[in-house]
Amino acid sequence: MTSRDYEEDLASEREYVAGLYARLDDERAQAKGRYKSALMGNRDRLVDRDVEVRALAREVKRLDVADNGLCFGRLDNSSGEPSYIGRIGLFDERNEFEPLLLDWRAPAARAFYTATAVNPEDMHRRRQFHARGRRLVDFTDEILGRPDADETEGRGDSALLAAVNAPRGDGMRDIVATIQAEQDAIIRHDHPGVLVIEGGPGTGKTVVALHRVAYLLYTQRERIERHGVLVVGPNPAFLQHISRVLPSLGESNVVFMTTGDFVPGLQVTAEDTPEAARIKGSLRMLEVLAAAIADRQRRPSAPISIDLADVQVRIDSETAEWAIQEARDSKLPHNEARAVFQEIVTYVLTERAIGRIGKGWLTRKDRDAWEDLRKNLVAELAENEQFASAMDDLWPILRPEMLLAQLYSSRERLAAVCADPVLFRADGDAWTVSDVALLDELVDLLGRDKAKEEAADQAAERERKAEAEYATGVLDLLVDRSDHMDDEDHLFATDMLYGEDLAERFVERDTRELAERAAADRDWTYRHIVVDEAQELSEMDWRVLMRRCPGRSFTVVGDLAQRRSAAGATSWTTMLDPYASERWVFRSLSVNYRTPAEIMGVAAAVLAEFAPGVVPPDSVRSCGVAPWSRHVVGDELDSAIAEFVEDEANREGTSVVIGPPGVPGTVPASETKGLEFDAVLVVEPERILADGPRGAAELYVALTRATQRLGVLHLGPLPQALAGLSEMATASS
């Protein structure tokens, strides 16, 4: 293409893109107009109006996020017909809704990501746009299907390299304009069950998983959108890092959580030892929890006397034993089975009481009298404080937090349920992340307090009736029919509106977005769940997730080589087979887009020492900057860290200092999982490594966070795995 042809094409493309933005502005204005009208709509149909308002709000958001990078390419088929590819779809209403812009998720857009010179998929040319704001700056062309194409040649990588070399910002960016064929195949994978995506550092597995969610919401919106999507990440910093990706793709019905957020309102304030975390994460804890509940279902050590009006009865061990067995046989959760326990005890006590009260004058043949006396005794027991106290002692209503805190803080209780003594802690309710899955399990094992819920329902009904009566009184005050006795045709407010109707208008309605409602509701179930850094999740964590997604629709992202949790996965089969043995598939990513070859070479040496069978991902680029190490003595460490921080502050991009716990000015590698930085300084790698296999995984994570520059400060001898670093007398820039 000559320069003149290029300029003419650029002018033409600018005109077309400007037209797309004009169409976007028009759709946005129409959507905002409909949104305002809906807000002022029919107040007699509040529920319908709320649904419409929420739908239009989502449409306005979808159109707003499309402003950035609306159109990023064009695909010409072998006949020369062009299709423009972009963030959303736009159509020409004046021309039978002819597509002006294809949504990147549409089937017709797939060739933009997958066509190659060797396999052009009936395409002739791929054109990639580069824009600043709304202005098209330039474009690059790739001709497909050339006869002399080398079999290893794929799509042009100028856009990709520009993206991976660009300085990092505060959050993860979408890759909608630079999706690679390997990634696209996973994003569009139509497996209905669990899809496991494994890949080493920098392979883009997280962003691929998020784009897969956007794709599923596009192709299965009606099925998924009403219940939303849950994204589970390793820590709040990581969730903040990725939180912009889905909104940038127009998707907002997504809940972001860590495993510590599974129980709404619970505050995690402590950290387990590796051994305690391992034990709590194992399925063996199901036996411990069941035993802890059974331990609270007691037989009295001595008979408990109950004083009734005409007789004294006693709850003995045999009665309690029978009641306990019947309650357990009901298979109801503990709190709900209490009704069975109480019913059996009540039956035994009333039978004994009737026998004593009616001795000499009442037999079972007088059925009506017998049953009348029983009803009176049942009512009397229900009001008896001694009986209520006995029920609370023998079969108490339990809350998950209360049960677990009392178990942890008592060596005797732990021994009674055959739990490992390492679980003991003086402060029973100093919750850790590993406790969350146990508390969630106990919600189902214990069940609801039906009596408390019924009392709350009755109170709510009384309040509703009181409000209706009050509203009726207000209407009666507004209408004095005595002033219109002769006016038969007069229409009164009460002829059109009842008190309950008026009261209903003032009922508080839940106007929260789906994501807010789902995050606050422990019993909410999702249509799809994304699990990132999944190798860190324990067997108990997986039980929590499976309860939240009965349809078993998951995108699971992880790297077994980066596992640091003692309770985490050693194989995907172990974790997933119990729930989806025939409904999970495995896919891998092999190309490292983030970590340059110079840095990956250093990290690969660490990987080879603790996971020799794992092949590191291939880096697609070099950065031209050699990683360095520097030996410092104790009093030089702080100044060397400060020197790095000051130097990076004068550069564009992001940086981080990673070190072992307790080193001022550093963060542990565990808090940087899934994150990426332009520059990384690793402090005291010898101390990180000293933590055994877990430490080696930590160091591997630390080394692979950098996209451009990597430095290492060491006080002791440099670990052998890092021998490839260039030793510097002073920190390199």
XYZ file of C-alpha atoms in Angstrom:
733
model
C 0.000 0.000 0.000
C 1.393 3.385 -0.998
C 1.457 6.240 1.492
C -1.285 7.970 -0.512
C -3.487 4.872 -0.379
C -2.783 4.590 3.330
C -3.830 8.209 3.989
C -7.002 7.758 1.942
C -7.873 4.580 3.836
C -7.117 6.248 7.167
C -9.409 9.163 6.314
C -12.151 6.722 5.284
C -11.774 4.660 8.456
C -11.834 7.794 10.610
C -15.082 8.806 8.962
C -16.591 5.376 9.587
C -15.482 5.270 13.236
C -16.837 8.802 13.736
C -20.157 7.535 12.369
C -20.092 4.676 14.881
C -19.604 7.125 17.730
C -22.484 9.217 16.406
C -24.655 6.111 16.422
C -23.463 5.294 19.952
C -24.330 8.818 21.148
C -27.780 8.517 19.583
C -28.471 5.159 21.263
C -27.194 6.501 24.572
C -29.469 9.548 24.378
C -32.464 7.336 23.595
C -31.640 4.963 26.453
C -31.252 7.819 28.934
C -34.557 9.265 27.770
C -36.330 5.953 28.295
C -34.617 5.644 31.684
C -35.915 9.044 32.838
C -39.402 8.218 31.588
C -39.340 4.914 33.465
C -38.351 6.691 36.676
C -41.473 8.861 36.352
C -43.621 5.921 35.228
C -46.744 4.289 36.641
C -46.432 4.236 40.404
C -49.310 1.752 40.674
C -47.027 -0.888 39.118
C -43.916 -0.330 41.218
C -42.476 -3.813 40.736
C -42.757 -3.658 36.939
C -41.338 -0.166 36.956
C -38.368 -1.222 39.079
C -37.586 -4.061 36.660
C -37.725 -1.683 33.699
C -35.596 0.938 35.460
C -32.904 -1.601 36.299
C -32.848 -2.963 32.742
C -32.513 0.518 31.277
C -29.818 1.430 33.815
C -27.801 -1.576 32.662
C -28.288 -0.533 29.033
C -27.023 2.995 29.805
C -23.972 1.514 31.544
C -23.320 -0.796 28.587
C -23.336 2.135 26.198
C -21.208 4.299 28.502
C -18.365 1.783 28.809
C -18.208 1.389 25.025
C -16.780 4.898 24.641
C -13.232 3.664 25.233
C -12.050 1.641 22.253
C -15.472 1.335 20.642
C -14.086 -0.123 17.399
C -10.685 -1.804 17.358
C -10.569 -3.571 14.030
C -11.952 -4.617 10.707
C -12.113 -8.002 9.018
C -12.483 -8.352 5.235
C -13.689 -11.665 3.855
C -12.379 -13.240 0.663
C -14.996 -11.310 -1.334
C -13.771 -8.025 0.070
C -16.824 -7.376 2.273
C -15.759 -5.675 5.522
C -16.993 -6.312 9.076
C -16.026 -3.936 11.854
C -15.294 -5.482 15.253
C -15.772 -3.659 18.536
C -16.657 -3.619 22.180
C -20.442 -3.785 21.592
C -22.775 -4.344 18.659
C -24.364 -1.410 16.807
C -27.027 -1.626 14.099
C -28.459 0.617 11.412
C -32.152 1.071 12.235
C -32.789 2.681 8.851
C -31.480 -0.289 6.890
C -33.206 -3.383 8.299
C -30.889 -3.318 11.302
C -27.811 -3.974 9.211
C -24.838 -4.499 11.574
C -22.575 -1.446 11.672
C -20.321 -2.928 14.363
C -20.034 -6.549 15.474
C -19.767 -7.337 19.180
C -16.422 -9.084 19.735
C -18.318 -12.034 21.252
C -20.529 -12.609 18.207
C -19.781 -15.793 16.197
C -19.148 -13.692 13.087
C -16.331 -11.866 14.914
C -14.411 -14.966 15.939
C -12.197 -15.041 12.851
C -10.743 -11.689 13.928
C -8.951 -13.598 16.675
C -8.393 -16.980 15.070
C -7.699 -16.475 11.350
C -4.067 -16.984 10.350
C -2.078 -16.842 7.142
C -2.100 -20.629 7.041
C -5.770 -20.954 8.007
C -7.492 -17.738 6.859
C -11.039 -19.020 7.517
C -12.238 -17.454 4.253
C -10.836 -14.064 5.301
C -8.571 -11.865 3.240
C -7.387 -9.135 5.601
C -7.336 -8.224 9.286
C -6.978 -4.521 10.058
C -6.208 -3.425 13.614
C -6.987 0.118 14.708
C -5.002 2.256 17.150
C -6.937 5.115 18.712
C -6.622 7.863 21.304
C -10.003 8.544 22.769
C -12.435 8.780 19.865
C -9.827 9.629 17.254
C -8.362 6.903 15.071
C -4.580 7.431 14.985
C -3.456 4.712 12.591
C -3.958 1.092 11.606
C -1.952 -1.970 10.655
C -2.942 -4.546 8.055
C -2.322 -8.254 7.931
C -3.028 -10.084 4.683
C -4.330 -13.606 5.284
C -4.061 -16.694 3.130
C -0.779 -15.841 1.390
C 0.510 -18.801 -0.650
C 3.993 -18.526 0.806
C 2.848 -18.330 4.418
C 5.003 -20.190 6.900
C 3.068 -22.666 9.013
C 4.244 -21.065 12.229
C 3.030 -17.643 11.211
C -0.036 -16.371 13.026
C -1.728 -13.032 13.333
C 0.276 -9.833 13.390
C 1.472 -9.129 16.898
C 2.044 -5.364 16.829
C -1.119 -4.668 18.843
C -0.282 -7.450 21.292
C 3.289 -6.298 21.869
C 2.155 -2.702 22.282
C -0.283 -3.837 24.957
C 2.108 -6.048 26.932
C 4.925 -3.488 26.777
C 2.736 -0.593 27.916
C 3.249 0.622 31.520
C 0.917 -0.972 34.055
C -1.848 1.103 35.613
C -3.819 0.658 38.810
C -5.906 -2.246 37.556
C -6.063 -5.079 35.072
C -7.067 -4.107 31.547
C -9.329 -6.068 29.252
C -7.674 -7.769 26.273
C -10.677 -7.570 23.991
C -8.604 -6.013 21.184
C -5.656 -8.413 21.494
C -7.135 -11.816 22.321
C -4.915 -14.547 20.939
C -6.178 -17.717 19.246
C -5.141 -19.927 22.185
C -7.061 -17.654 24.539
C -10.065 -17.267 22.246
C -10.592 -21.036 22.088
C -10.968 -21.082 25.888
C -13.096 -17.931 26.073
C -15.641 -19.411 23.646
C -15.515 -22.940 25.048
C -19.109 -24.138 25.358
C -18.618 -26.823 28.028
C -21.625 -26.557 30.393
C -19.835 -27.839 33.488
C -16.464 -27.045 35.061
C -13.707 -25.698 32.818
C -10.252 -25.777 34.422
C -7.734 -23.339 32.938
C -4.178 -23.968 34.079
C -1.298 -21.756 33.096
C 1.944 -20.447 34.478
C 2.617 -16.829 35.409
C 1.743 -14.238 32.780
C -0.293 -16.544 30.546
C -3.378 -14.370 30.955
C -5.499 -17.057 32.584
C -7.296 -14.593 34.852
C -8.251 -12.156 32.123
C -9.234 -15.059 29.864
C -11.580 -16.342 32.577
C -13.166 -12.889 32.932
C -13.631 -12.591 29.184
C -15.228 -16.047 29.231
C -17.763 -14.700 31.725
C -18.516 -11.792 29.397
C -18.905 -14.269 26.538
C -21.255 -16.517 28.541
C -23.351 -13.513 29.558
C -23.588 -12.583 25.879
C -24.594 -16.053 24.690
C -26.622 -17.187 27.733
C -27.786 -13.904 29.241
C -31.299 -14.984 30.133
C -30.034 -18.065 32.004
C -27.225 -16.364 33.880
C -28.124 -12.724 34.431
C -30.971 -13.122 36.924
C -28.757 -14.917 39.421
C -25.449 -13.304 38.475
C -21.866 -14.474 38.475
C -19.518 -14.919 41.436
C -15.787 -14.245 41.037
C -13.613 -15.632 43.846
C -10.063 -14.313 44.244
C -7.195 -14.769 46.708
C -7.229 -11.364 48.413
C -8.939 -7.935 48.303
C -6.006 -6.329 46.434
C -6.362 -8.867 43.644
C -10.123 -8.337 43.406
C -9.584 -4.582 43.238
C -7.015 -5.174 40.494
C -9.414 -7.166 38.296
C -12.649 -5.361 39.205
C -12.600 -3.073 36.141
C -12.400 -5.769 33.491
C -16.015 -6.943 33.421
C -17.536 -3.447 33.766
C -15.299 -2.349 30.874
C -16.972 -5.120 28.864
C -20.430 -3.917 29.870
C -21.135 -6.539 32.550
C -22.083 -5.465 36.074
C -24.118 -8.320 37.630
C -20.975 -9.781 39.127
C -20.091 -10.364 42.788
C -16.415 -10.311 43.820
C -15.389 -12.216 46.962
C -12.459 -13.828 48.698
C -12.944 -17.104 50.557
C -13.054 -15.001 53.713
C -16.264 -13.303 52.516
C -18.444 -16.407 52.175
C -20.281 -15.717 55.453
C -21.844 -12.230 55.201
C -20.878 -9.914 58.036
C -18.091 -12.111 59.450
C -14.810 -10.363 60.230
C -11.578 -12.309 59.722
C -9.056 -11.036 62.272
C -6.483 -13.823 62.741
C -4.299 -16.203 60.732
C -3.883 -19.937 61.168
C -0.612 -21.803 61.323
C -0.023 -23.932 58.193
C -0.826 -27.076 60.173
C -4.093 -25.685 61.529
C -5.067 -24.484 58.042
C -4.331 -27.931 56.609
C -6.508 -29.662 59.192
C -9.384 -27.196 58.898
C -9.346 -27.462 55.119
C -9.639 -31.271 55.038
C -12.888 -33.214 54.760
C -12.024 -34.802 58.111
C -13.533 -31.648 59.641
C -16.992 -32.844 58.602
C -16.674 -35.604 61.199
C -15.419 -33.114 63.777
C -18.324 -30.729 63.170
C -20.895 -33.541 63.305
C -19.361 -34.801 66.559
C -19.334 -31.285 68.029
C -23.058 -30.979 67.337
C -23.795 -34.437 68.720
C -21.825 -33.542 71.838
C -24.384 -30.804 72.559
C -27.318 -33.255 72.327
C -27.214 -34.399 75.943
C -28.700 -36.958 78.272
C -29.127 -35.691 81.854
C -26.605 -37.037 84.326
C -29.442 -37.071 86.886
C -33.214 -36.908 86.337
C -34.560 -33.365 85.814
C -37.743 -32.609 87.802
C -40.563 -30.623 86.195
C -43.231 -29.241 88.576
C -46.703 -29.075 87.029
C -49.901 -27.854 88.677
C -51.084 -31.295 89.798
C -48.059 -33.524 89.484
C -44.267 -33.652 89.289
C -42.627 -35.450 86.363
C -38.989 -36.144 85.547
C -36.856 -36.259 82.394
C -34.546 -39.223 82.859
C -31.659 -40.508 80.763
C -33.776 -43.176 79.040
C -36.350 -40.625 77.907
C -33.659 -38.284 76.587
C -31.941 -41.205 74.813
C -35.145 -42.132 72.985
C -35.837 -38.506 72.056
C -32.260 -37.998 70.814
C -32.440 -41.088 68.620
C -35.781 -40.076 67.122
C -34.542 -36.542 66.457
C -31.368 -37.797 64.770
C -33.321 -40.333 62.715
C -35.426 -37.487 61.332
C -32.307 -36.353 59.392
C -33.291 -32.756 60.063
C -30.608 -30.155 60.885
C -29.919 -29.843 64.604
C -32.027 -26.747 65.344
C -34.986 -28.048 63.341
C -34.700 -31.532 64.899
C -35.162 -29.956 68.320
C -38.920 -29.978 67.643
C -38.785 -33.784 67.283
C -36.738 -34.100 70.483
C -39.168 -31.890 72.374
C -42.176 -33.723 70.979
C -40.893 -37.100 72.225
C -40.007 -35.758 75.678
C -43.388 -34.026 75.876
C -45.182 -37.254 74.947
C -43.374 -39.261 77.635
C -43.950 -36.647 80.345
C -47.626 -36.178 79.528
C -48.210 -39.947 79.477
C -46.648 -40.271 82.909
C -48.547 -37.272 84.242
C -51.902 -38.553 82.931
C -51.228 -41.941 84.503
C -50.689 -40.359 87.911
C -53.402 -37.726 87.734
C -56.017 -40.142 86.423
C -55.115 -43.056 88.665
C -58.278 -44.768 89.801
C -60.718 -42.843 87.591
C -59.266 -42.459 84.049
C -58.408 -45.181 81.569
C -57.399 -45.140 77.930
C -60.854 -46.311 77.016
C -62.068 -42.797 77.831
C -60.191 -41.466 74.813
C -61.713 -37.978 74.750
C -60.975 -37.281 78.403
C -57.482 -38.669 78.033
C -56.748 -36.415 75.038
C -58.294 -33.365 76.695
C -56.026 -33.859 79.681
C -53.055 -34.327 77.369
C -53.792 -31.022 75.589
C -53.915 -29.213 78.906
C -50.625 -30.765 80.005
C -48.924 -29.959 76.679
C -50.014 -26.331 77.014
C -48.787 -26.263 80.609
C -45.390 -27.695 79.638
C -45.068 -25.106 76.887
C -45.332 -22.375 79.516
C -43.192 -24.132 82.151
C -39.809 -22.461 82.788
C -38.252 -25.639 84.176
C -39.195 -27.523 81.017
C -37.883 -24.720 78.765
C -34.616 -24.683 80.711
C -34.294 -28.454 80.382
C -34.817 -28.270 76.621
C -32.136 -25.580 76.318
C -29.758 -27.709 78.356
C -30.393 -31.038 76.607
C -30.911 -29.849 73.017
C -29.895 -26.175 72.800
C -30.493 -23.921 69.810
C -26.997 -23.441 68.375
C -25.475 -20.755 66.172
C -22.437 -21.584 64.000
C -20.211 -18.931 65.579
C -21.169 -19.956 69.114
C -20.603 -23.663 68.526
C -17.242 -23.265 66.788
C -15.892 -20.635 69.206
C -16.776 -22.803 72.211
C -15.175 -25.815 70.543
C -11.887 -24.022 69.764
C -11.557 -22.500 73.232
C -12.055 -25.756 75.161
C -9.432 -28.492 75.173
C -12.026 -30.795 76.754
C -14.550 -30.268 73.945
C -11.842 -30.786 71.302
C -10.806 -34.041 72.947
C -14.430 -35.172 73.241
C -14.920 -34.911 69.458
C -11.473 -36.378 68.630
C -10.252 -33.108 67.066
C -6.561 -32.318 66.716
C -5.276 -30.320 69.735
C -3.634 -27.856 67.309
C -7.096 -26.352 66.784
C -7.173 -24.989 70.335
C -7.031 -21.222 70.765
C -7.853 -19.153 73.813
C -9.811 -16.571 71.809
C -12.392 -18.843 70.232
C -14.010 -16.245 67.997
C -10.802 -14.772 66.543
C -11.843 -15.955 63.085
C -9.437 -17.013 60.360
C -10.034 -17.562 56.645
C -10.040 -21.325 57.218
C -12.884 -20.966 59.728
C -15.215 -19.424 57.157
C -15.867 -22.665 55.283
C -16.548 -24.436 58.601
C -19.019 -21.771 59.694
C -20.738 -21.987 56.330
C -20.971 -25.765 56.687
C -22.516 -25.337 60.132
C -25.268 -23.129 58.730
C -26.627 -26.189 56.939
C -25.795 -28.694 59.683
C -27.538 -26.621 62.339
C -30.409 -25.277 60.252
C -32.776 -22.510 61.174
C -34.336 -21.599 64.500
C -37.913 -22.204 63.351
C -39.476 -20.874 66.549
C -37.571 -17.608 66.237
C -38.450 -17.267 62.555
C -42.146 -17.927 63.212
C -42.145 -15.326 65.968
C -40.547 -12.820 63.586
C -43.128 -13.622 60.881
C -45.965 -13.158 63.342
C -44.527 -9.828 64.484
C -44.230 -8.678 60.855
C -47.841 -9.691 60.166
C -49.031 -7.790 63.253
C -47.112 -4.737 62.073
C -48.616 -5.001 58.590
C -52.148 -5.210 59.977
C -51.513 -2.260 62.290
C -50.290 -0.185 59.339
C -53.362 -1.156 57.297
C -55.674 -0.201 60.187
C -53.877 3.114 60.562
C -54.194 3.791 56.825
C -57.905 2.959 56.967
C -58.318 5.468 59.775
C -56.545 8.127 57.727
C -58.925 7.514 54.798
C -61.930 7.690 57.090
C -60.761 11.063 58.370
C -60.355 12.310 54.803
C -63.892 11.241 53.876
C -66.903 12.414 55.868
C -69.882 10.879 54.074
C -72.321 12.745 56.337
C -71.542 15.924 54.388
C -72.744 14.253 51.186
C -75.759 12.223 52.288
C -77.883 13.382 49.336
C -75.146 13.062 46.713
C -75.457 9.479 45.450
C -73.096 10.104 42.540
C -70.247 11.483 44.652
C -67.052 9.388 44.340
C -65.091 8.988 47.563
C -61.412 8.062 48.040
C -62.519 4.899 49.825
C -64.465 3.850 46.745
C -61.174 3.656 44.845
C -58.642 2.764 47.535
C -58.648 0.515 50.597
C -56.529 1.011 53.677
C -54.325 -1.964 52.758
C -53.694 -0.432 49.334
C -52.531 2.793 50.945
C -50.338 0.960 53.436
C -48.806 -1.123 50.616
C -47.559 2.034 48.913
C -45.320 2.782 51.862
C -43.791 -0.686 52.166
C -40.018 -0.442 51.934
C -38.790 -2.110 48.739
C -35.405 -3.658 48.072
C -33.840 -1.387 45.456
C -30.317 -2.797 45.688
C -28.555 -4.003 42.565
C -28.321 -7.766 42.075
C -24.649 -7.850 43.061
C -25.408 -6.110 46.372
C -28.294 -8.431 47.184
C -26.319 -11.553 46.283
C -23.259 -10.567 48.335
C -25.404 -10.033 51.431
C -27.351 -13.298 51.121
C -25.606 -16.470 52.264
C -28.236 -18.619 50.538
C -27.910 -16.933 47.157
C -27.063 -19.322 44.323
C -25.212 -18.297 41.172
C -25.501 -19.532 37.617
C -21.726 -19.372 37.102
C -18.676 -19.049 39.346
C -15.114 -18.059 38.462
C -12.452 -19.285 40.884
C -9.030 -17.683 40.509
C -5.871 -18.960 42.191
C -7.961 -22.102 42.656
C -4.960 -24.163 43.724
C -5.168 -22.390 47.109
C -8.694 -23.564 47.907
C -9.191 -26.397 50.385
C -11.602 -29.313 50.174
C -13.893 -27.472 52.581
C -13.751 -24.315 50.439
C -14.941 -26.322 47.444
C -17.965 -27.515 49.410
C -18.939 -23.881 49.990
C -18.651 -23.088 46.287
C -20.612 -26.124 45.178
C -23.482 -25.132 47.475
C -23.533 -21.732 45.801
C -23.715 -23.163 42.284
C -26.039 -26.171 42.105
C -25.713 -26.208 38.308
C -21.952 -26.878 38.599
C -21.057 -24.197 36.026
C -17.518 -23.019 36.824
C -14.471 -21.458 35.243
C -11.563 -22.569 37.422
C -8.218 -20.812 37.035
C -4.987 -21.865 38.689
C -1.432 -23.106 38.605
C -0.596 -26.054 40.843
C 3.071 -25.038 40.787
C 2.189 -21.777 42.587
C 0.293 -23.444 45.454
C 1.320 -22.091 48.839
C -1.566 -23.240 51.047
C -1.014 -26.442 53.010
C -4.699 -27.233 52.435
C -4.672 -26.399 48.734
C -4.966 -28.612 45.669
C -2.333 -31.112 44.677
C -4.484 -32.248 41.743
C -7.671 -31.007 40.104
C -9.073 -34.541 40.092
C -8.999 -34.743 43.889
C -10.894 -31.484 44.284
C -13.431 -31.765 41.462
C -14.271 -35.440 41.003
C -16.491 -35.633 44.128
C -18.805 -32.993 42.609
C -18.403 -33.117 38.823
C -16.575 -36.312 37.957
C -17.845 -36.375 34.381
C -18.516 -32.676 33.978
C -15.098 -31.055 34.093
C -12.549 -30.527 31.355
C -8.978 -29.266 31.405
C -7.359 -26.660 29.167
C -3.907 -25.112 29.463
C -2.257 -21.857 28.423
C 1.376 -22.116 27.413
C 2.413 -18.607 26.333
C 3.631 -16.013 28.829
C 2.488 -12.557 27.738
C 3.534 -10.708 30.881
C 6.964 -11.874 32.034
C 9.871 -11.094 29.693
C 12.274 -13.892 28.787
C 15.099 -12.388 30.856
C 13.032 -12.567 34.067
C 11.302 -15.845 33.247
C 14.681 -17.501 32.861
C 15.492 -16.665 36.490
C 12.062 -17.783 37.731
C 12.278 -21.028 35.760
C 15.411 -21.996 37.695
C 13.458 -21.672 40.962
C 10.561 -23.655 39.489
C 12.912 -26.462 38.447
C 14.085 -26.927 42.045
C 10.682 -27.409 43.708
C 8.569 -28.641 40.748
C 10.990 -30.269 38.302
C 8.200 -31.845 36.252
C 6.481 -28.543 35.465
C 7.338 -26.831 32.169
C 7.462 -23.030 32.484
C 5.451 -20.991 29.962
C 7.234 -19.522 26.936
C 7.661 -15.750 27.017
C 6.639 -13.912 23.851
C 9.033 -11.023 24.310
C 12.248 -9.693 25.773
C 12.541 -6.437 27.670
C 16.246 -5.797 27.120
C 16.924 -5.246 30.839
C 18.855 -7.943 32.704
C 17.606 -8.845 36.205
C 20.152 -7.933 38.890
C 21.029 -8.838 42.464
C 22.879 -6.876 45.113
C 24.410 -8.041 48.367
C 23.834 -5.651 51.258
C 24.733 -5.659 54.939
C 22.119 -5.072 57.627
C 22.312 -1.290 57.841
C 22.244 -0.923 54.032
C 18.954 -2.756 53.472
C 16.609 0.110 54.327
C 18.517 2.609 52.210
C 18.679 0.187 49.267
C 14.900 -0.299 49.395
C 14.384 3.465 49.614
C 16.697 3.948 46.632
C 14.618 1.535 44.533
C 11.333 3.175 45.552
C 12.641 6.663 44.753
C 14.023 5.569 41.400
C 10.746 3.919 40.374
C 8.713 6.915 41.521
C 10.328 8.878 38.695
C 9.275 6.309 36.098
C 5.933 5.684 34.463
C 4.195 2.555 35.670
C 3.919 0.591 38.901
C 6.346 -1.071 41.280
C 6.389 -3.195 44.426
C 8.868 -4.400 47.041
C 8.298 -8.042 48.060
C 9.920 -9.644 51.077
C 9.495 -12.105 53.961
C 7.191 -11.179 56.862
C 8.551 -8.571 59.231
C 10.784 -6.648 56.806
C 9.721 -2.982 56.841
C 8.691 -1.517 53.517
C 7.863 -4.895 51.916
C 4.740 -6.926 51.223
C 4.600 -10.737 51.250
C 4.381 -12.531 47.926
C 0.989 -13.955 48.903
C -0.510 -10.455 48.712
C 0.735 -9.955 45.153
C -0.691 -13.162 43.676
C -2.370 -12.449 40.367
C -1.007 -8.888 40.258
C 1.559 -7.439 37.883
C 4.000 -4.535 38.170
C 6.453 -2.835 35.839
C 9.222 -3.207 38.398
C 9.706 -5.626 41.307
C 12.323 -5.658 44.051
C 12.600 -8.974 45.938
C 14.176 -8.636 49.379
C 15.959 -11.456 51.225
C 15.044 -14.366 48.918
C 17.065 -16.667 51.176
C 14.535 -16.105 53.985
C 11.577 -16.621 51.653
C 13.066 -19.920 50.464
C 13.694 -21.082 54.029
C 9.974 -21.805 54.393
C 10.346 -25.102 52.488
C 8.222 -25.961 49.413
C 5.799 -23.225 50.369
C 8.680 -20.739 50.426
C 9.916 -21.821 46.992
C 6.421 -21.262 45.578
C 6.364 -17.841 47.256
C 9.665 -16.877 45.648
C 8.459 -18.112 42.253
C 5.387 -15.904 42.580
C 7.500 -12.914 43.642
C 9.896 -13.214 40.708
C 7.129 -13.482 38.116
C 5.230 -10.311 39.043
C 7.537 -8.041 36.988
C 6.802 -7.021 33.403
C 9.948 -4.941 32.792
C 12.497 -4.772 35.624
C 13.536 -7.143 38.421
C 16.028 -6.627 41.229
C 17.004 -8.707 44.264
C 18.532 -7.594 47.569
C 20.079 -10.327 49.709
C 21.659 -10.214 53.165
C 22.837 -13.808 53.203
C 24.280 -15.937 50.402
C 22.333 -15.719 47.158
C 20.281 -18.929 46.703
C 21.726 -21.257 44.091
C 18.529 -21.021 42.030
C 19.231 -17.299 41.538
C 22.805 -17.738 40.405
C 21.841 -16.434 36.957
C 21.317 -12.906 38.297
C 23.928 -10.266 37.547
C 25.538 -9.185 40.823
C 25.621 -5.408 41.117
C 27.665 -3.337 43.497
C 24.903 -0.754 43.409
C 21.270 -1.073 42.390
C 20.819 -1.042 38.638
C 18.318 1.267 37.010
